[in-house]
Tab-separated table of C-alpha atoms and ligand atoms in Angstrom:
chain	number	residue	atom	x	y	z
A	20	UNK	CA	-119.903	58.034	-54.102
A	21	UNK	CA	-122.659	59.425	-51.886
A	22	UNK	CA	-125.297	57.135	-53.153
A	23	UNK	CA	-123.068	54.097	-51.960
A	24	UNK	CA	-123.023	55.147	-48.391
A	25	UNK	CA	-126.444	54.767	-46.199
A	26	UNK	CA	-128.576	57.674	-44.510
A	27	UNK	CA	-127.437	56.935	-41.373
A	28	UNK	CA	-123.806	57.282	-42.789
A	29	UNK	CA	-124.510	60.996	-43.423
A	30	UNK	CA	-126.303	61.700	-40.160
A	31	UNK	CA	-122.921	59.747	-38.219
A	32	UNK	CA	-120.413	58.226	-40.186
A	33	UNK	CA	-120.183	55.035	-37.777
A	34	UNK	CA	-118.494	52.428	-40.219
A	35	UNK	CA	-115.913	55.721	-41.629
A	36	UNK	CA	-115.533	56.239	-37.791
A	37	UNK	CA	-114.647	52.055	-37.456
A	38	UNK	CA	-112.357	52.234	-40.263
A	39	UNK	CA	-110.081	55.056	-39.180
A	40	UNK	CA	-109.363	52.945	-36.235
A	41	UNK	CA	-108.476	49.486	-37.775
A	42	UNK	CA	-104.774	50.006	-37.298
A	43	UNK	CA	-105.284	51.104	-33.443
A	44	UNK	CA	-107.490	47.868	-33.061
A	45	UNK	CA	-105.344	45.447	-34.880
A	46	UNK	CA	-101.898	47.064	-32.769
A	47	UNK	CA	-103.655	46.199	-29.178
A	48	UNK	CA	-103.996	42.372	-30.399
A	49	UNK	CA	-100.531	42.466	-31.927
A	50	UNK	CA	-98.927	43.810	-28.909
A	51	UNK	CA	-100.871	41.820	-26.508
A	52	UNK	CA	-99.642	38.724	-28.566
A	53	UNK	CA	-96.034	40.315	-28.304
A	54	UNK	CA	-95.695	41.067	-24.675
A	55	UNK	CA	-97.201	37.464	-23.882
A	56	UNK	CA	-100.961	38.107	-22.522
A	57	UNK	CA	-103.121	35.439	-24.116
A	58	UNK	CA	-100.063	32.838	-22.860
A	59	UNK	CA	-99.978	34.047	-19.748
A	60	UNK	CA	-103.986	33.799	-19.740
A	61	UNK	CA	-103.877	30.656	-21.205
A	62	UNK	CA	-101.557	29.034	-18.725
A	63	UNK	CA	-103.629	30.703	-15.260
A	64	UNK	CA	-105.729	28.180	-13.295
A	65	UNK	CA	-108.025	31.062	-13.281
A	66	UNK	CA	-108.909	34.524	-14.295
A	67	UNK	CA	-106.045	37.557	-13.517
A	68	UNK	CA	-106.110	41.065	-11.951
A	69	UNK	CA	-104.690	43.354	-14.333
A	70	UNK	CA	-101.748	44.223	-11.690
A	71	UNK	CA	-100.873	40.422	-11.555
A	72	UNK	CA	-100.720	40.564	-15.258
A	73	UNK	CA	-98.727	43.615	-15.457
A	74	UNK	CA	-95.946	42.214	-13.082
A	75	UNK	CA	-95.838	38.779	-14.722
A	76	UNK	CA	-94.773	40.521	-18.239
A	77	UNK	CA	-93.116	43.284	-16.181
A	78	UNK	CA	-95.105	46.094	-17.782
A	79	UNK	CA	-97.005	49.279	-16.152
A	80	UNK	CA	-100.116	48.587	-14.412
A	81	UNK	CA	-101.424	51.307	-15.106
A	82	UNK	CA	-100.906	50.570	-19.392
A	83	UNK	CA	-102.010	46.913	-18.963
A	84	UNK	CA	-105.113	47.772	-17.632
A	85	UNK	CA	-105.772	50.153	-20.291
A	86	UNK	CA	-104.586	47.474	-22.627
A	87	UNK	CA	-106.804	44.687	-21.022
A	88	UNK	CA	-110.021	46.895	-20.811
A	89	UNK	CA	-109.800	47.450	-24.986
A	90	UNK	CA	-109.440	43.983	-25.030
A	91	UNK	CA	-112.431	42.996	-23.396
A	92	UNK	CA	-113.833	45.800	-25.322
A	93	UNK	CA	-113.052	44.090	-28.360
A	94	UNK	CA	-114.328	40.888	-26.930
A	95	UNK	CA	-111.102	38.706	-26.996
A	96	UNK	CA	-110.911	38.854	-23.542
A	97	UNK	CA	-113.904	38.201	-20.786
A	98	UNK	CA	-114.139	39.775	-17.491
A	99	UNK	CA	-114.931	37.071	-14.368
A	100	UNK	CA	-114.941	37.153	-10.826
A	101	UNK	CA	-111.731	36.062	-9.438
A	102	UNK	CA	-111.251	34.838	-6.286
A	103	UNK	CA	-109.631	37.710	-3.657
A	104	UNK	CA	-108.965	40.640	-5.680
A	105	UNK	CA	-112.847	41.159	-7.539
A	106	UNK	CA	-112.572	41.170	-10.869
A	107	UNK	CA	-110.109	39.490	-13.544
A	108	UNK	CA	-109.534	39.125	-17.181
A	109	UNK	CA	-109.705	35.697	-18.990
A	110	UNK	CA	-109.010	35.111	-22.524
A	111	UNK	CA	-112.207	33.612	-24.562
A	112	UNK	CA	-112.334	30.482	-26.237
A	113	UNK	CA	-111.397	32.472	-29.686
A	114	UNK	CA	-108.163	33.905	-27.879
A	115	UNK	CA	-107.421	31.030	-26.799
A	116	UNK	CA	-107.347	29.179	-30.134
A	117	UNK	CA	-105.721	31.192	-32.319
A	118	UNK	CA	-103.812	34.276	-30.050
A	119	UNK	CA	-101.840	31.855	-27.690
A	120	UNK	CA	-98.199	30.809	-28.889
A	121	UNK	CA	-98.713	27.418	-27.948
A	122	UNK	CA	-102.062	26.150	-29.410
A	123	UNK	CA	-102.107	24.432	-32.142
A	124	UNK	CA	-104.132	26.782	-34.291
A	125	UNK	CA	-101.848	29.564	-33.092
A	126	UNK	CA	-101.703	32.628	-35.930
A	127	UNK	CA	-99.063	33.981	-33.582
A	128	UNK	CA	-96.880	34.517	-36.893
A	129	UNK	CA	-99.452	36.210	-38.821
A	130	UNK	CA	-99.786	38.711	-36.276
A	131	UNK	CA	-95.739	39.274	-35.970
A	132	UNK	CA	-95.196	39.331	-39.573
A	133	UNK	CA	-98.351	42.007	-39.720
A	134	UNK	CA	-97.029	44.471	-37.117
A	135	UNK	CA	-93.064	44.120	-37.806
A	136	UNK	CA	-93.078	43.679	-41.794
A	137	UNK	CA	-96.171	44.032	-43.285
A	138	UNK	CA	-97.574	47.617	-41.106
A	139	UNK	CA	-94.197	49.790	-42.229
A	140	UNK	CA	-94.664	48.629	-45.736
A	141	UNK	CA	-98.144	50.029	-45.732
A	142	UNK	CA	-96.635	53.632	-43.648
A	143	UNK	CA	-96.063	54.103	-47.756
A	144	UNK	CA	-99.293	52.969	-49.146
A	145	UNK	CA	-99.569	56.502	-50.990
A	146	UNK	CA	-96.161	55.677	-52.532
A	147	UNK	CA	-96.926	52.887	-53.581
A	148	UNK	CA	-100.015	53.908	-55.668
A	149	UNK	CA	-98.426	56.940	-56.730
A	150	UNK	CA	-95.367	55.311	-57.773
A	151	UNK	CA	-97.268	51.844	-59.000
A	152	UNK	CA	-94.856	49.987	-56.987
A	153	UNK	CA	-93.318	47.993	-54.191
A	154	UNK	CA	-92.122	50.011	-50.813
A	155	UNK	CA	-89.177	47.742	-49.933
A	156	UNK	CA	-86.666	50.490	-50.818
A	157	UNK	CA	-87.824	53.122	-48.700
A	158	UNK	CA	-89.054	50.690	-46.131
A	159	UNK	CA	-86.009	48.429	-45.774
A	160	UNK	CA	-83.314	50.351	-47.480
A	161	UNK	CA	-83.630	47.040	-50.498
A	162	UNK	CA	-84.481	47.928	-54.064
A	163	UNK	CA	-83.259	44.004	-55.149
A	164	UNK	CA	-84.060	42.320	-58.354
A	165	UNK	CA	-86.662	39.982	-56.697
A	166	UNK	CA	-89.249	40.981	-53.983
A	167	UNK	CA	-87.977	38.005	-52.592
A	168	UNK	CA	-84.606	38.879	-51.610
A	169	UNK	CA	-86.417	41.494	-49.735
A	170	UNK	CA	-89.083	39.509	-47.943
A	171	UNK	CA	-85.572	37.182	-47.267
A	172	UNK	CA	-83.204	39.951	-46.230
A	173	UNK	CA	-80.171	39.469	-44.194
A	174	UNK	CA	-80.867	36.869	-41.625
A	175	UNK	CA	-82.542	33.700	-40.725
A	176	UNK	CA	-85.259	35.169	-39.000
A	177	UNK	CA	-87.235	37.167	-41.489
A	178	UNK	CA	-86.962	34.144	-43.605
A	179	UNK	CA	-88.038	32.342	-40.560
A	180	UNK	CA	-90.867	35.431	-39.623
A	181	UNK	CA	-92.287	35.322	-43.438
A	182	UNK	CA	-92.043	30.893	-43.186
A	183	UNK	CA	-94.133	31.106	-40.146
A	184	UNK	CA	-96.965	33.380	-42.040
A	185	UNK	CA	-96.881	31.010	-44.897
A	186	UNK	CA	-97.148	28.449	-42.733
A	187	UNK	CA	-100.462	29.812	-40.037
A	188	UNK	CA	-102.979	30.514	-43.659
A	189	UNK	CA	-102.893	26.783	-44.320
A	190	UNK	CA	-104.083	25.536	-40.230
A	191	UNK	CA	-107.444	27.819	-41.657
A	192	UNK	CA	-107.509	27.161	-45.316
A	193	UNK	CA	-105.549	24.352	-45.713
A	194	UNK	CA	-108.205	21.107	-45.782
A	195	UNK	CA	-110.713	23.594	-47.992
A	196	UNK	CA	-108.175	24.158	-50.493
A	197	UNK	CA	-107.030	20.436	-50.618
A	198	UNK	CA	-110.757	19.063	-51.218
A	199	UNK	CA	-112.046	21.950	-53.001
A	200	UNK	CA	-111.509	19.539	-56.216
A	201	UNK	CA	-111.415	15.597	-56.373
A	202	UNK	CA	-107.246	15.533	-57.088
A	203	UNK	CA	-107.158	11.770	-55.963
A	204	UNK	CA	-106.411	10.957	-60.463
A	205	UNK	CA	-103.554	13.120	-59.922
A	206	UNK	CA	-100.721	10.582	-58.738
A	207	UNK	CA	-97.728	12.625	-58.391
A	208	UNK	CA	-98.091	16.231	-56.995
A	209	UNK	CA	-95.357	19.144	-56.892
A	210	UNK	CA	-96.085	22.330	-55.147
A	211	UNK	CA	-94.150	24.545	-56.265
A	212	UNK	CA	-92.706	27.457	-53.934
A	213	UNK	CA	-94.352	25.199	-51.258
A	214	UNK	CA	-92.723	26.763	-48.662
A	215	UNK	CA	-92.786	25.019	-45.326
A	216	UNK	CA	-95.090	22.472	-47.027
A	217	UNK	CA	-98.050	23.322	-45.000
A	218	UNK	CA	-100.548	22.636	-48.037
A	219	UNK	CA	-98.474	19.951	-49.313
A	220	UNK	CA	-98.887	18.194	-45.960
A	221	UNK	CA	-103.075	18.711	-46.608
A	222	UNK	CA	-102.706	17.226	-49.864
A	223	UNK	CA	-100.765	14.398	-48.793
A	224	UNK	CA	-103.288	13.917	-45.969
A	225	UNK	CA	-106.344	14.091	-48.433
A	226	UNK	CA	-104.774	11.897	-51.300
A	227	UNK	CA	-102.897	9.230	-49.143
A	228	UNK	CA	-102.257	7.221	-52.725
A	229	UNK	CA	-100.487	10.224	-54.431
A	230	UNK	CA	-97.443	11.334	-53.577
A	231	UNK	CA	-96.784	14.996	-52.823
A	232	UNK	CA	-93.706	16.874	-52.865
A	233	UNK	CA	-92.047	20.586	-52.547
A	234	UNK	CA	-90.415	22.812	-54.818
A	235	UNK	CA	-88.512	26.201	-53.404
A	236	UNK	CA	-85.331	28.260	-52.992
A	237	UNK	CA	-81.880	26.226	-51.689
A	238	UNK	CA	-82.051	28.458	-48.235
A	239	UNK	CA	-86.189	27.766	-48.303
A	240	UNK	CA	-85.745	24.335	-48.598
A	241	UNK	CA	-83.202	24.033	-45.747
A	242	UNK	CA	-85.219	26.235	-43.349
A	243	UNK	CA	-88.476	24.174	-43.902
A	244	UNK	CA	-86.181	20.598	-43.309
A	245	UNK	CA	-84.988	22.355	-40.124
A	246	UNK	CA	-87.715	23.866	-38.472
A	247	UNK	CA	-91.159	22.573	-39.925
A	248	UNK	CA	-90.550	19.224	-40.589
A	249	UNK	CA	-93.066	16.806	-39.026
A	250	UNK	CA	-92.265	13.024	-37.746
A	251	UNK	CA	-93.062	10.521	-40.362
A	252	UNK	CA	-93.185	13.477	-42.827
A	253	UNK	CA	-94.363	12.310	-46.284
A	254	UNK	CA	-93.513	15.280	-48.250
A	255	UNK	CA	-90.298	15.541	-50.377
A	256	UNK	CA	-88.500	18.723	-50.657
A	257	UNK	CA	-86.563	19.601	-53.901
A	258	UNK	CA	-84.528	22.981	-54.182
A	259	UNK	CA	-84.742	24.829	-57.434
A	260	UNK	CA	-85.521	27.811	-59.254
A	261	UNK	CA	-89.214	27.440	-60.486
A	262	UNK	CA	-88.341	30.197	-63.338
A	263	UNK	CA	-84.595	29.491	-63.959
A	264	UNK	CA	-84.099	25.430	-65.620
A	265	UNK	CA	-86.580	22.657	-65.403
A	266	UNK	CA	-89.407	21.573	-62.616
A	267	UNK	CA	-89.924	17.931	-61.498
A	268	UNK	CA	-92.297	16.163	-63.711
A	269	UNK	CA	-95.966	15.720	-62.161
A	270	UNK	CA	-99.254	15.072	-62.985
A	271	UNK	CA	-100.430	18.084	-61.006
A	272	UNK	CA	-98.315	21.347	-60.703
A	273	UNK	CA	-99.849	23.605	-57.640
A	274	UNK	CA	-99.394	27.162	-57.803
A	275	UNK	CA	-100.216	28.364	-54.419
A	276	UNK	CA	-99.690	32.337	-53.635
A	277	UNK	CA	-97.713	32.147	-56.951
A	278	UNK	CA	-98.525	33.815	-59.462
A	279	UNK	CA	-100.006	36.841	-57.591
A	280	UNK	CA	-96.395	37.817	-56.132
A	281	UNK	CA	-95.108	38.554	-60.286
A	282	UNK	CA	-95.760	40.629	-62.890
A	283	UNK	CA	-97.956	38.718	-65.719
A	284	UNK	CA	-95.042	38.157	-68.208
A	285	UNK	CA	-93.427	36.009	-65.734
A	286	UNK	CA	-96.607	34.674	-64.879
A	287	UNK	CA	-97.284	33.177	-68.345
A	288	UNK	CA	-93.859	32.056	-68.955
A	289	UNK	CA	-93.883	29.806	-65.917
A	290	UNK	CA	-97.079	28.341	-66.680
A	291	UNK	CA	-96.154	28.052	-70.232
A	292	UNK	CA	-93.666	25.934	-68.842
A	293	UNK	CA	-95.460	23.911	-66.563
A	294	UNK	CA	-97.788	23.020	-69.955
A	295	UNK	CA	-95.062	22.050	-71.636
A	296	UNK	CA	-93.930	19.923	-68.748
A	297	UNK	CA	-96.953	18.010	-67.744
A	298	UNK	CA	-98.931	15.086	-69.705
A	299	UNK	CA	-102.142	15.105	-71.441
A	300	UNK	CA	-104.150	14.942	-68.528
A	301	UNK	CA	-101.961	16.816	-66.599
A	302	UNK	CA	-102.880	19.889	-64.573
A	303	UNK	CA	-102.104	23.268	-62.634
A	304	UNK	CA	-104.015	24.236	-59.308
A	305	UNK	CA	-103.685	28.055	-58.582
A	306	UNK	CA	-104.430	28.980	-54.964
A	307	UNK	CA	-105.468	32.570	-54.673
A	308	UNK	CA	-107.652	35.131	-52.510
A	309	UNK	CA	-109.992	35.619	-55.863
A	310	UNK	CA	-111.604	38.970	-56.528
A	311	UNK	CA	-115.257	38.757	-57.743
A	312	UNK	CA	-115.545	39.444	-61.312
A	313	UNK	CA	-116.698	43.575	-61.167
A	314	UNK	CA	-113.670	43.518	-58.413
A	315	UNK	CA	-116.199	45.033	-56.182
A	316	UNK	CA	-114.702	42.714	-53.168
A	317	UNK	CA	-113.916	40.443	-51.527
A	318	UNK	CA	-112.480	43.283	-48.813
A	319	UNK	CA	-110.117	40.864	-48.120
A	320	UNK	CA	-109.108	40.471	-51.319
A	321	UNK	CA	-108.443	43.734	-52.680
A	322	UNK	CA	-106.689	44.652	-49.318
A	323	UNK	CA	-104.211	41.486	-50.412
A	324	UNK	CA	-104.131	43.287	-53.726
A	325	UNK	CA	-102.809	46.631	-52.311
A	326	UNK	CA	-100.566	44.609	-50.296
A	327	UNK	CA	-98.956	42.751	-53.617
A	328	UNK	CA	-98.497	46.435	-55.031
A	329	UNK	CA	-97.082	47.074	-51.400
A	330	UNK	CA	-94.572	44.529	-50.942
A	331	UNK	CA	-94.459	42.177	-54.157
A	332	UNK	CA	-94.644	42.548	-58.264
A	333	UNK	CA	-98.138	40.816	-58.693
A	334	UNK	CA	-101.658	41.679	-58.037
A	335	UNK	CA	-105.005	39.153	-57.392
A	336	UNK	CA	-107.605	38.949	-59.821
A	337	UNK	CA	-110.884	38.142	-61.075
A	338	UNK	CA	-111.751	34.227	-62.354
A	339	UNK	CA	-111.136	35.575	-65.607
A	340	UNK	CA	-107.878	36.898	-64.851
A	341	UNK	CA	-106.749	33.792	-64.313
A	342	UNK	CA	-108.832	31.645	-66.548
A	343	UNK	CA	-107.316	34.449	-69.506
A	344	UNK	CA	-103.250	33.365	-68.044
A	345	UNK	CA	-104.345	29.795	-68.093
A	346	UNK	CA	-105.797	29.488	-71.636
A	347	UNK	CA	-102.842	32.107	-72.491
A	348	UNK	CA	-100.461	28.942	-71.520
A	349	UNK	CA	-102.345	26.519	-72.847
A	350	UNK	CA	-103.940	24.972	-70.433
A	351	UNK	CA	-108.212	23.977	-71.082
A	352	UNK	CA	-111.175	23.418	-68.552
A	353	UNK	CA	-110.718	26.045	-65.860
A	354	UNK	CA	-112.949	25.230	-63.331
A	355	UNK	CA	-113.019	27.739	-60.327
A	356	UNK	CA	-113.933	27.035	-56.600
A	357	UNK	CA	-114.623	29.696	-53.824
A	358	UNK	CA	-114.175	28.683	-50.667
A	359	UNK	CA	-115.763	31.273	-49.091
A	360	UNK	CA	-112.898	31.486	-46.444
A	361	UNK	CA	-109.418	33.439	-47.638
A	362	UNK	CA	-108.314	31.588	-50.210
A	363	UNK	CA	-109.958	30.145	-53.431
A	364	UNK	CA	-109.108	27.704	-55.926
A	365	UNK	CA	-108.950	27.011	-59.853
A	366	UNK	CA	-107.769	23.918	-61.461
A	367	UNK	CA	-107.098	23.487	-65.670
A	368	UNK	CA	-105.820	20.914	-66.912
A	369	UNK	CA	-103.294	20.428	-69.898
B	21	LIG	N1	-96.972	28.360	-51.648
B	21	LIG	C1	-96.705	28.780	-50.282
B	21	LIG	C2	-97.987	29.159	-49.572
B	21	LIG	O1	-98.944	29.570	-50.227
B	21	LIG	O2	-98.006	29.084	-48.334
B	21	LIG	C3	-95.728	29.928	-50.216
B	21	LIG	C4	-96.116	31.142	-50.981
B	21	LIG	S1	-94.927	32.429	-50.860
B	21	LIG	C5	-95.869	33.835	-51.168
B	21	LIG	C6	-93.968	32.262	-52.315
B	21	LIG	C7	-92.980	31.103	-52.253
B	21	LIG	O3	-92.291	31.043	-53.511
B	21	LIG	C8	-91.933	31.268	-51.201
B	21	LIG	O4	-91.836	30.102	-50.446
B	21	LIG	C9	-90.657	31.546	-51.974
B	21	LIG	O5	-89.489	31.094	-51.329
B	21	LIG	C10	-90.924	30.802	-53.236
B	21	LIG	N2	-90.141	31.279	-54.380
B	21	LIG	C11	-89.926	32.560	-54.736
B	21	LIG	N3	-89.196	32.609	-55.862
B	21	LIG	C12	-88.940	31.315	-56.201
B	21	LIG	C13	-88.237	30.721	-57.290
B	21	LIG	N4	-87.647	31.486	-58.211
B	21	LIG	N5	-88.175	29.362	-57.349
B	21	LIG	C14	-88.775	28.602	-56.392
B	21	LIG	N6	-89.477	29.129	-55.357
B	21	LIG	C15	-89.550	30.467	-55.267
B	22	LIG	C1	-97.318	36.764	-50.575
B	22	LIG	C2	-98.257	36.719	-49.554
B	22	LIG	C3	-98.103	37.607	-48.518
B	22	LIG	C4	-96.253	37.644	-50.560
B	22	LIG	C5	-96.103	38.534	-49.508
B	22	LIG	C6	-97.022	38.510	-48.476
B	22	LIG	C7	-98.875	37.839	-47.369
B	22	LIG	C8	-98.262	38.868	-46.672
B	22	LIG	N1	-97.147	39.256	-47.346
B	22	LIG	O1	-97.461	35.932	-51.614
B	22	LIG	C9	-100.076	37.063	-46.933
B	22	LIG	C10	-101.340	37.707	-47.378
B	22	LIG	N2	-101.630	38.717	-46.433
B	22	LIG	C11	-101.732	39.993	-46.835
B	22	LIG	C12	-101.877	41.004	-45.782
B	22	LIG	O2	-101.715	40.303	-47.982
């Protein structure tokens, strides 16, 4: 292990140091986001004295200017004269974008489904390796069938909380994933478990002449009509069980966040279906974070790998992983492309 770390590691451990305090880090964004700062920010004609932010979101002075100062620590927030009382905190251009509620690259749900569903999960990380599986039990008092009924629990709003997630990866990786092949021979499209239809709305955008539609759960399906629908939306939803009966014919079948949520068996016995399904011709797009072959990173990637073994049945693997599942279904021609952002993409074809 030594030899992997760098002199200066052993005479300070700086990046160990930077590591320990990830969670601390990530919690002051989070409950900034919660308690309203970057709208508030956002909203001002002007920079803000810490005290006028504190009694806008009815808070302690006192812990909003502690709060503040980390975040201009962190560089998410900018300290600029203000006119009167000195000094005042403005959000960046970066907060701005993608930590206000209202913008329209807002990850506010990434952030809320972080702190309130994903951060207990990972309270049992050592569990979960121990055990070699999912926390939901001890977490959420669930052990269902189906991760699913866990991630759906009870109400509307964790389906709505875990929707909104699903929804914020695609106004980042959405357009990459869409063009990261030429799909325009493909004329009818079906993303299954599409979710909102975020990426189904890229795909529709990039192949105007095919038509694109949604596969996912009855209560899915209803929640995505309700609350994400768009005006002049040209994606169809269907409701269905992708593993119980038959899927809607197409020429392409995407896969997105699929098949790294389930154990392999179920894996190949979906895409075994989807083979059988499609024409000659036909294809499957899987959308994944992709490990590198050794599985020596992407960070990102084996994090999202802990956090299937976490909170799911699956795991995310190599290009061979899934070029293996794809030739194990039948399908020919993987071709693999990294976007360099989150997520990656391989197409076969039948
Ligand atoms: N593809 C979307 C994306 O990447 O944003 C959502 C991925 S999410 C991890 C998995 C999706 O599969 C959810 O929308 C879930 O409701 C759906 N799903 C789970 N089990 C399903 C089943 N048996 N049949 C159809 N959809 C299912
Ligand atoms: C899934 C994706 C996610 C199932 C559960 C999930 C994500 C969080 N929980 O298919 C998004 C990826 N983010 C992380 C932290 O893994």
């Amino acid at each position: 292990m030594a030899e992997h770390l760098s002199q200066s590691e052993l005479d300070y451990p700086f990046k160990l140091l930077e590591y320990f305090n990830g969670f601390r880090v990530s919690k002051v964004i989070f409950s900034a986001c919660e308690l309203g700062v970057f709208d508030l920010l956002l909203g001002a004609p002007g920079p803000l004295s810490a005290r006028h932010v504190a009694h806008e979101l009815r808070t302690s002075v006192d812990g909003m200017e502690r709060l503040l100062d980390a975040l201009v620590g962190m560089e998410v927030l900018e300290v600029e004269p203000a006119e009167g009382t000195g000094e005042g905190e403005d959000s960046s251009d970066v907060a701005n974008l993608y930590l206000a509620r209202g913008s329209s690259k807002s990850l506010h749900h990434m952030m809320t489904y972080q702190n309130q569903t994903v951060y207990p999960l990972w309270t049992h990380l050592g569990d979960a390796v121990r055990e070699g599986r999912n926390q939901n039990e001890k977490t959420f008092g669930l052990q269902p069938e189906d991760p699913f009924q866990a991630v759906y629990r009870s109400d509307d709003e964790e389906m709505l909380k875990f929707m909104g997630l699903m929804d914020s990866s695609w106004i980042l990786d959405g357009h990459d994933i869409a063009t990261a092949f030429d799909l325009s021979c493909f004329q009818k499209i079906v993303d299954l478990g599409g979710c909102t239809g975020a990426l189904a709305r890229e795909m529709a955008k990039a192949y105007p002449s095919s038509s694109v539609s949604v596969l996912d759960l009855p209560t899915v399906v209803d929640a995505a009509k309700k609350y994400f629908s768009r005006e002049n939306d040209d994606v169809v939803f269907h409701s269905g069980d992708f593993f119980l009966g038959d899927v809607p014919p197409a020429d392409l079948y995407v896969l997105a966040r699929i098949v790294h949520d389930w154990p392999e068996e179920k894996c190949l016995s979906l895409l075994r279906k989807l083979h059988d399904t499609c024409r000659p011709g036909g294809g499957v797009l899987l959308v994944e974070a992709m490990l590198l072959e050794t599985r020596r990173g992407p960070l990102m990637a084996q994090i999202f790998s802990l956090n299937m073994l976490v909170q799911m049945e699956g795991r995310e693997r190599p290009p061979s992983g899934y070029t293996r599942l794809l030739n194990d279904a039948g399908f020919h021609d993987v071709q693999v492309c990294r976007t360099g952002k989150s997520y990656d993409a391989i197409l076969a074809v039948r």
